[in-house]
PDB file of C-alpha atoms in Angstrom:
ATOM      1  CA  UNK A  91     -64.794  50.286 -27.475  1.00  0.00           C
ATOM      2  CA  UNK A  92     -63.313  48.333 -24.428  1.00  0.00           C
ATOM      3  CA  UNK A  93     -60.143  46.735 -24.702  1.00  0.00           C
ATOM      4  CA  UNK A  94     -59.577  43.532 -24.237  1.00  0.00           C
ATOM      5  CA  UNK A  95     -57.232  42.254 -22.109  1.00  0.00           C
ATOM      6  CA  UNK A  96     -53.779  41.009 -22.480  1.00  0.00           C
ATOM      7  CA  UNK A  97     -54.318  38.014 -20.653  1.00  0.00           C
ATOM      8  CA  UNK A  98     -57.400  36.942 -22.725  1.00  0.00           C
ATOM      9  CA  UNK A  99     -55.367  37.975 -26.022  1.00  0.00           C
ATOM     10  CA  UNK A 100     -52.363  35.528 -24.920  1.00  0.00           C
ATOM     11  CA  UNK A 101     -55.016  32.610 -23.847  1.00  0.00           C
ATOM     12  CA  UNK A 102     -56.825  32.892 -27.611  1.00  0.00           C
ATOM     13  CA  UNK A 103     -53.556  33.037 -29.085  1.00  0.00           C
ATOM     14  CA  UNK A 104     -52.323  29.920 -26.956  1.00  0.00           C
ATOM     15  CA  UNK A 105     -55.796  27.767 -27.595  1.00  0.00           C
ATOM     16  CA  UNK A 106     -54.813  28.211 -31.782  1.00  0.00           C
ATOM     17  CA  UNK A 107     -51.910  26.438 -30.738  1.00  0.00           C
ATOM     18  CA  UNK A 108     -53.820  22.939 -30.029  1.00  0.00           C
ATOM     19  CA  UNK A 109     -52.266  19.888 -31.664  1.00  0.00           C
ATOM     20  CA  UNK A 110     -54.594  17.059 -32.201  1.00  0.00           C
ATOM     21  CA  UNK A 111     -52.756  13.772 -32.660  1.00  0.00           C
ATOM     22  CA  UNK A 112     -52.201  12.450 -36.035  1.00  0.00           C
ATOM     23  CA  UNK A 113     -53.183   8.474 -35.221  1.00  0.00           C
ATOM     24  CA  UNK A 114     -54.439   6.480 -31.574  1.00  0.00           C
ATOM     25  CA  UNK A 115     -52.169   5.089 -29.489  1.00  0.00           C
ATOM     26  CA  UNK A 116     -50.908   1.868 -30.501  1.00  0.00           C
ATOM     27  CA  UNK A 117     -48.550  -0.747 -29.138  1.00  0.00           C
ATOM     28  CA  UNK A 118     -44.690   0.460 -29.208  1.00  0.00           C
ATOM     29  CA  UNK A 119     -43.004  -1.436 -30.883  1.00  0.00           C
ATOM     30  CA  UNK A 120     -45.737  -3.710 -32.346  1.00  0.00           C
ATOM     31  CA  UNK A 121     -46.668  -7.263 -31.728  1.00  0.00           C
ATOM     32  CA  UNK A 122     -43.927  -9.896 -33.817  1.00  0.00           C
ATOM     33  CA  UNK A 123     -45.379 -11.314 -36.136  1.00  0.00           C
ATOM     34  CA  UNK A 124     -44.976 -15.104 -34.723  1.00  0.00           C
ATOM     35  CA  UNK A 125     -47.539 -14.053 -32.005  1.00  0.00           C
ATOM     36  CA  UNK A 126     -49.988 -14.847 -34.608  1.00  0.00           C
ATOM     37  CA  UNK A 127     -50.139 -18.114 -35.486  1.00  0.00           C
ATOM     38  CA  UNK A 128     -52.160 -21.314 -36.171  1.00  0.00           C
ATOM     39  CA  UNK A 129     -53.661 -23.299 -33.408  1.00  0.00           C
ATOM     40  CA  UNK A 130     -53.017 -26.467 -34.785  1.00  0.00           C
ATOM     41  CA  UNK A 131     -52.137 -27.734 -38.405  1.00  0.00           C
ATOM     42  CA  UNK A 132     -54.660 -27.359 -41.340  1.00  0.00           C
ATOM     43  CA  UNK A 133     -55.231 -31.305 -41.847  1.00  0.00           C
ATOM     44  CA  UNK A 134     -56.504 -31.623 -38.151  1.00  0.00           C
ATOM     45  CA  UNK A 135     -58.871 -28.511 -38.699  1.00  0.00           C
ATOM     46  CA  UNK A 136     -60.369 -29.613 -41.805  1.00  0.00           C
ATOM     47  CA  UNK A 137     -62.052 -33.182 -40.076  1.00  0.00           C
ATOM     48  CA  UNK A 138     -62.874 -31.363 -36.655  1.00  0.00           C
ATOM     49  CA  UNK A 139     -65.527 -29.177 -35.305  1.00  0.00           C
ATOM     50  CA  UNK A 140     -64.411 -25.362 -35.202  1.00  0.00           C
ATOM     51  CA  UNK A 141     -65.523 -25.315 -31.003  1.00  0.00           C
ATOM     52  CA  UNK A 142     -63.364 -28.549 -30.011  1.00  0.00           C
ATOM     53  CA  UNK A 143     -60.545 -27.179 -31.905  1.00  0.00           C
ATOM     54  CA  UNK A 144     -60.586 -23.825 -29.975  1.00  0.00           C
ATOM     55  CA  UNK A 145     -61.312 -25.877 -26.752  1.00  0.00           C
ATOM     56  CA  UNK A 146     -58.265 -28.234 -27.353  1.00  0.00           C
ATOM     57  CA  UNK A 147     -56.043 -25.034 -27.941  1.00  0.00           C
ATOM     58  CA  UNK A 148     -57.171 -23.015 -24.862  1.00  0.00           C
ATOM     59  CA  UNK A 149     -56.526 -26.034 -22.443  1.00  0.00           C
ATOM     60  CA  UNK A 150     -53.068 -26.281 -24.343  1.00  0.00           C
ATOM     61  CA  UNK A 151     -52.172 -22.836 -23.663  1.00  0.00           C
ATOM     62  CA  UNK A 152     -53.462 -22.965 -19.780  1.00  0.00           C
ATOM     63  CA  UNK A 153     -50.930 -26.227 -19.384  1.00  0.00           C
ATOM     64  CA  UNK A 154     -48.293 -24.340 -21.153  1.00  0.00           C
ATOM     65  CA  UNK A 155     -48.744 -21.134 -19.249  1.00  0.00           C
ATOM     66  CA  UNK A 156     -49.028 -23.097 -16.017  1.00  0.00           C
ATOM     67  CA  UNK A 157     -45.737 -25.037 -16.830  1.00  0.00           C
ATOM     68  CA  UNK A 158     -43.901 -21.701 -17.050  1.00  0.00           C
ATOM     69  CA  UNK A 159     -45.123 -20.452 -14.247  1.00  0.00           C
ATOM     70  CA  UNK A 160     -48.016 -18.353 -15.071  1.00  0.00           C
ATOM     71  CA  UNK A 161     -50.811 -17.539 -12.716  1.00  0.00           C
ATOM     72  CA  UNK A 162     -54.543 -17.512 -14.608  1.00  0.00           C
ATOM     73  CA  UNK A 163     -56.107 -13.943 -13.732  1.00  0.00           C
ATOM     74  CA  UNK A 164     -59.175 -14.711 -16.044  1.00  0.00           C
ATOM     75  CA  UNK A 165     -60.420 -16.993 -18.961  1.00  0.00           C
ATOM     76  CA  UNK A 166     -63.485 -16.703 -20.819  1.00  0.00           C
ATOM     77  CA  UNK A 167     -64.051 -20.136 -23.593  1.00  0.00           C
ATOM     78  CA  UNK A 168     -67.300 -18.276 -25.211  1.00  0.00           C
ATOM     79  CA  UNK A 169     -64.363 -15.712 -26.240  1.00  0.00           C
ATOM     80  CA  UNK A 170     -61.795 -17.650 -26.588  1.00  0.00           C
ATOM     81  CA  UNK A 171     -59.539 -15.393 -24.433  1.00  0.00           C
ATOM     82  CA  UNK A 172     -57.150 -16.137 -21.605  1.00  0.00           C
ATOM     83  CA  UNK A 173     -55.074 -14.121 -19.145  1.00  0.00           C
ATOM     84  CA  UNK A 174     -52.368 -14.648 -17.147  1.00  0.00           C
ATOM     85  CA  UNK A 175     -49.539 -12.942 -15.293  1.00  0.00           C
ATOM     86  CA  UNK A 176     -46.279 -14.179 -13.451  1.00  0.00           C
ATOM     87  CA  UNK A 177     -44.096 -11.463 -11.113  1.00  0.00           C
ATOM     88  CA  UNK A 178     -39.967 -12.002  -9.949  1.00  0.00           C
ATOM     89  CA  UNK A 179     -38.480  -9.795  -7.789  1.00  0.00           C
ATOM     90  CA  UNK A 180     -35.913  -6.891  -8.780  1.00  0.00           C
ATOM     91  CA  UNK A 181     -32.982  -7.193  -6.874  1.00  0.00           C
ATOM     92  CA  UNK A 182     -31.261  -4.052  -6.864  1.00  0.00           C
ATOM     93  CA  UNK A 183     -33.347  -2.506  -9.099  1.00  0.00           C
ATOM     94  CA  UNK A 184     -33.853   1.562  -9.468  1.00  0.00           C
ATOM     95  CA  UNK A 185     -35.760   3.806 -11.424  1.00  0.00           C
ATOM     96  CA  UNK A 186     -32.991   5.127 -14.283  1.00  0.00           C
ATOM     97  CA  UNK A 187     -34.949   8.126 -13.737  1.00  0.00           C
ATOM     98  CA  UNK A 188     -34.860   9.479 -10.619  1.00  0.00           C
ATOM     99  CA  UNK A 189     -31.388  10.512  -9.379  1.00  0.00           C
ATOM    100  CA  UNK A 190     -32.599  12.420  -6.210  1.00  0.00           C
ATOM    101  CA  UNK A 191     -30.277  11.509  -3.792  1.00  0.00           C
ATOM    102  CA  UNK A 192     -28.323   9.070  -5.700  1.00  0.00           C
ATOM    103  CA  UNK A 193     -31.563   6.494  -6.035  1.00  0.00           C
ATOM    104  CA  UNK A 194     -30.331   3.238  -6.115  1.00  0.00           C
ATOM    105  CA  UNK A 195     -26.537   3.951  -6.006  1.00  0.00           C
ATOM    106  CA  UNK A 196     -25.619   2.491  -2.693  1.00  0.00           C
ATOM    107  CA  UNK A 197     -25.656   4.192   0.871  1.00  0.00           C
ATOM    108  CA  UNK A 198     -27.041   7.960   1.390  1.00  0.00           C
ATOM    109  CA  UNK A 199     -27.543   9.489   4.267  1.00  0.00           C
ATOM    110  CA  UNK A 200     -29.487  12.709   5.672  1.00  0.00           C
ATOM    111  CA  UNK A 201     -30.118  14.850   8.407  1.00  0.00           C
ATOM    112  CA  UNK A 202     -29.062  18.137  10.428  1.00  0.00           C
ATOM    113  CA  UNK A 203     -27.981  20.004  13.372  1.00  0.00           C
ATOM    114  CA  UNK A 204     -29.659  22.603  15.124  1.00  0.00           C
ATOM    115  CA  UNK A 205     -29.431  25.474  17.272  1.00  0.00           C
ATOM    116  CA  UNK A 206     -32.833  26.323  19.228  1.00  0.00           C
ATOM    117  CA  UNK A 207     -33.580  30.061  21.122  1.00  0.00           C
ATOM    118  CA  UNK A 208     -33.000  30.370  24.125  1.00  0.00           C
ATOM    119  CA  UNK A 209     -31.434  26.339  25.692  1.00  0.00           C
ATOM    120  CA  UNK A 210     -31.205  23.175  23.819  1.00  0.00           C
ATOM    121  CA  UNK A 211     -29.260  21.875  20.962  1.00  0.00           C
ATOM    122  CA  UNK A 212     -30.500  18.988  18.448  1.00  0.00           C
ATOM    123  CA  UNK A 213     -29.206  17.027  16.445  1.00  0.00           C
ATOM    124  CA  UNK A 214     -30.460  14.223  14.041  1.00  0.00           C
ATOM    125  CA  UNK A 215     -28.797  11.838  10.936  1.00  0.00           C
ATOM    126  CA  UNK A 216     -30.651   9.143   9.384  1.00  0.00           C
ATOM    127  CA  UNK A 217     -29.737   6.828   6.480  1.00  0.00           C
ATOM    128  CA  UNK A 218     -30.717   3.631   3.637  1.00  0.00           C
ATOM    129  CA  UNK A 219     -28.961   1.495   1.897  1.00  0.00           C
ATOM    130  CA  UNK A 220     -30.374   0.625  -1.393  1.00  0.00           C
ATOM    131  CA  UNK A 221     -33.500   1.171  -2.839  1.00  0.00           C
ATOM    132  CA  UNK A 222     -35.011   2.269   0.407  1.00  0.00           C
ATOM    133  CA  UNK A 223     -37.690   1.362   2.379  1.00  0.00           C
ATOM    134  CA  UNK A 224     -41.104  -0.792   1.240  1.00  0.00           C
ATOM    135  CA  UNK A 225     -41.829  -3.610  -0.455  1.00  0.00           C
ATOM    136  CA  UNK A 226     -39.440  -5.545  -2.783  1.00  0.00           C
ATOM    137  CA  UNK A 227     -39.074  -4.348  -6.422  1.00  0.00           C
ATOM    138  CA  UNK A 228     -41.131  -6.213  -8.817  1.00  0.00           C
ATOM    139  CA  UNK A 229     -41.737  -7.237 -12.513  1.00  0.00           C
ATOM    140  CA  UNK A 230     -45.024  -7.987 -13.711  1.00  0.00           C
ATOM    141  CA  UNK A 231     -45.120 -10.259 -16.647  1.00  0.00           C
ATOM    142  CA  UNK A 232     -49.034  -9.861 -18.739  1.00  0.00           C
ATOM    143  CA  UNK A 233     -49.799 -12.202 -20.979  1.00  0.00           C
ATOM    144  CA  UNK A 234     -53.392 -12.427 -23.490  1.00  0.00           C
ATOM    145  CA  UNK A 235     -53.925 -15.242 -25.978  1.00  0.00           C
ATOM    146  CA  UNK A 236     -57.077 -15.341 -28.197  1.00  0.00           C
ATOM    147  CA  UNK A 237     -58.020 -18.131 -30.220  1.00  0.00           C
ATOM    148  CA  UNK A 238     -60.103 -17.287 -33.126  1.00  0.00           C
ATOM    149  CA  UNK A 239     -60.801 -18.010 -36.414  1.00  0.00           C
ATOM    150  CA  UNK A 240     -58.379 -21.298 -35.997  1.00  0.00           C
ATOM    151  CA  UNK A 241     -55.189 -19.110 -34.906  1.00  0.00           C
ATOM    152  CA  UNK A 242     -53.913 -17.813 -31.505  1.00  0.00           C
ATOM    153  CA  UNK A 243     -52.832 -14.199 -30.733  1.00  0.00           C
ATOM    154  CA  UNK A 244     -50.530 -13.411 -28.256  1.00  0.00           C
ATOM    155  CA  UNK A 245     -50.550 -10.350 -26.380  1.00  0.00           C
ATOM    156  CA  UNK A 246     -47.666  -9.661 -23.948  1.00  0.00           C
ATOM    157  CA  UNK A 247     -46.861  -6.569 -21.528  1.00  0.00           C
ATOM    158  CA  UNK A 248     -44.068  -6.276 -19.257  1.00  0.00           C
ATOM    159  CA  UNK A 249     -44.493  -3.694 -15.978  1.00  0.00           C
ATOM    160  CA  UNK A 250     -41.854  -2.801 -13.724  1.00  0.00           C
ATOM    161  CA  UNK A 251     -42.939  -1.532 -10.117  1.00  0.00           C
ATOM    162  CA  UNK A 252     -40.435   0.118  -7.202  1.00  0.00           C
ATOM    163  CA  UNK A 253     -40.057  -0.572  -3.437  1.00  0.00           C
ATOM    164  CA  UNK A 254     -43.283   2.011  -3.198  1.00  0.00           C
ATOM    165  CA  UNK A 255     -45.354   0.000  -5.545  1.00  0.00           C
ATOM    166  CA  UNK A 256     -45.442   2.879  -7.904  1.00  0.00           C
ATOM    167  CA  UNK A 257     -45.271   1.774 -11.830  1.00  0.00           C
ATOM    168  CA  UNK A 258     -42.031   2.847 -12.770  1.00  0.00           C
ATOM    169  CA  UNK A 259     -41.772   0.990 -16.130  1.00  0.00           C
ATOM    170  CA  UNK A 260     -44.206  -0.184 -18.600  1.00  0.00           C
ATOM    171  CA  UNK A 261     -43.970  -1.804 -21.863  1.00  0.00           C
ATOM    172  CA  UNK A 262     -45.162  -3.894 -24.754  1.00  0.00           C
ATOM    173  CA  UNK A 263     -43.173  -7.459 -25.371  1.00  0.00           C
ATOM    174  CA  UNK A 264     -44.972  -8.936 -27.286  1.00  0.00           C
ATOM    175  CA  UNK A 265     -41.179 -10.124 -28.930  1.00  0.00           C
ATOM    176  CA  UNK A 266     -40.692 -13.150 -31.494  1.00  0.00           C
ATOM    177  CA  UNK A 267     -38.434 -14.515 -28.695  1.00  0.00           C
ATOM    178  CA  UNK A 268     -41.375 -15.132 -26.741  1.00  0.00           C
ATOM    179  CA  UNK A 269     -43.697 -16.121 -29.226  1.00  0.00           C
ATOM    180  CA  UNK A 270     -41.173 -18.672 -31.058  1.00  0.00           C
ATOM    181  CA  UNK A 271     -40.979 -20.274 -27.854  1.00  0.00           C
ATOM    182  CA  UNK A 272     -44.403 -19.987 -27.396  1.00  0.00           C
ATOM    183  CA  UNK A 273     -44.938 -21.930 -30.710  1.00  0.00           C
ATOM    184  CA  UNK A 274     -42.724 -24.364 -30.308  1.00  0.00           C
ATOM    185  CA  UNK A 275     -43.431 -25.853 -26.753  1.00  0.00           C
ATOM    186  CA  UNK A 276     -47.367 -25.611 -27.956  1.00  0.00           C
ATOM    187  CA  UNK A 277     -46.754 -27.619 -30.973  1.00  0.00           C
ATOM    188  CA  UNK A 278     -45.007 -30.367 -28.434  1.00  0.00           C
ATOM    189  CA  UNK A 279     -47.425 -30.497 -26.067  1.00  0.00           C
ATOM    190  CA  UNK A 280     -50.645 -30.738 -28.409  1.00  0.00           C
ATOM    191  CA  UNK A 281     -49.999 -33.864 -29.456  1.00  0.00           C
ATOM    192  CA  UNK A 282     -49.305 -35.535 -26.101  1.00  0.00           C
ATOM    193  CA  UNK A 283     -52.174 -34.544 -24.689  1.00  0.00           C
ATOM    194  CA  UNK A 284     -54.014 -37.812 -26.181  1.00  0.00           C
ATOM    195  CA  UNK A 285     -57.154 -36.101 -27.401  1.00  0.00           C
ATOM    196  CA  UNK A 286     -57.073 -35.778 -31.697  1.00  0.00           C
ATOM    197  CA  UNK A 287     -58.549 -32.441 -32.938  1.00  0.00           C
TER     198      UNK A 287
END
């Protein structure tokens, strides 16, 4: 009988050791639940036409995006779904992370001194300030509204980037800060808009 080897023993022994994950990945923490919501109030809904309502609520939420500064990235009216995203720079902004070098934490410098064989001697220092050297810091603001069934659901990421352009953060905020507000300056402008349900 051959034997079997120990590295094949410790690889079975290791692939027992599998966890499969007990749920999918969801959205930490989860949506508030003001980012669900009516489109417009039940009165209105019962004497229009399902398509005009969802119509009337997707060009309020483009004005109301656009007002706070939103950029459209992509809307689809057969879906009822809308995207948009705004960015603001990070100034003085680090990754809490990464603590080579002191990252972030004001001046650092580098370099070193050298001997060569036979003639010649070198030397070299280099430094930042800051962050370092790239682009600015950014923050990425997502935001996703359907309108379906007579309601609107908000979606809302946040997505922090360095002076590289890696992601460095990333996040759901889909908050009842944001969706209160949300509510609120929808509920104003529908009405102005001049156009009944």
């Amino acid at each position: 009988m051959k034997s079997i080897p120990i590295s094949l023993t410790c690889l079975l022994a290791l692939a027992g050791c599998q966890v499969v994950p007990d749920r999918l990945p969801q959205a930490e923490p989860a949506p508030a639940a003001s980012c669900y919501f009516p489109a417009a109030q039940e009165k209105a809904l019962e004497t229009s036409v399902f398509p005009a309502a969802q119509e009337k609520a997707l060009e309020t939420s483009v004005e109301l995006l656009t007002e706070w500064g939103f950029t459209l990235n992509s809307t689809d009216t057969t879906l009822g779904l809308i995207s948009a995203s705004r960015e603001r720079p990070l100034h003085g902004y680090y990754d809490p992370y990464d603590d080579a070098f002191g990252y972030g934490h004001g001046m650092r410098l580098f370099g070193g001194l050298g001997v060569g064989r036979g003639s010649g001697v070198g030397f070299g220092i280099g430094g930042g300030f800051g962050g370092g050297v790239g682009q600015q810091p950014v923050e990425v603001e997502r935001v996703s509204l359907l309108v379906d069934d007579a309601h609107i659901r908000i979606s809302r990421d946040i997505r922090r980037f360095d002076h590289w352009g890696d992601l460095r953060e990333s996040y759901s905020a889909s908050n009842d800060d944001f969706c209160q507000r949300f509510q609120t300056r929808f509920a104003q402008i529908l009405p102005a808009t001049g156009r009944p349900l």
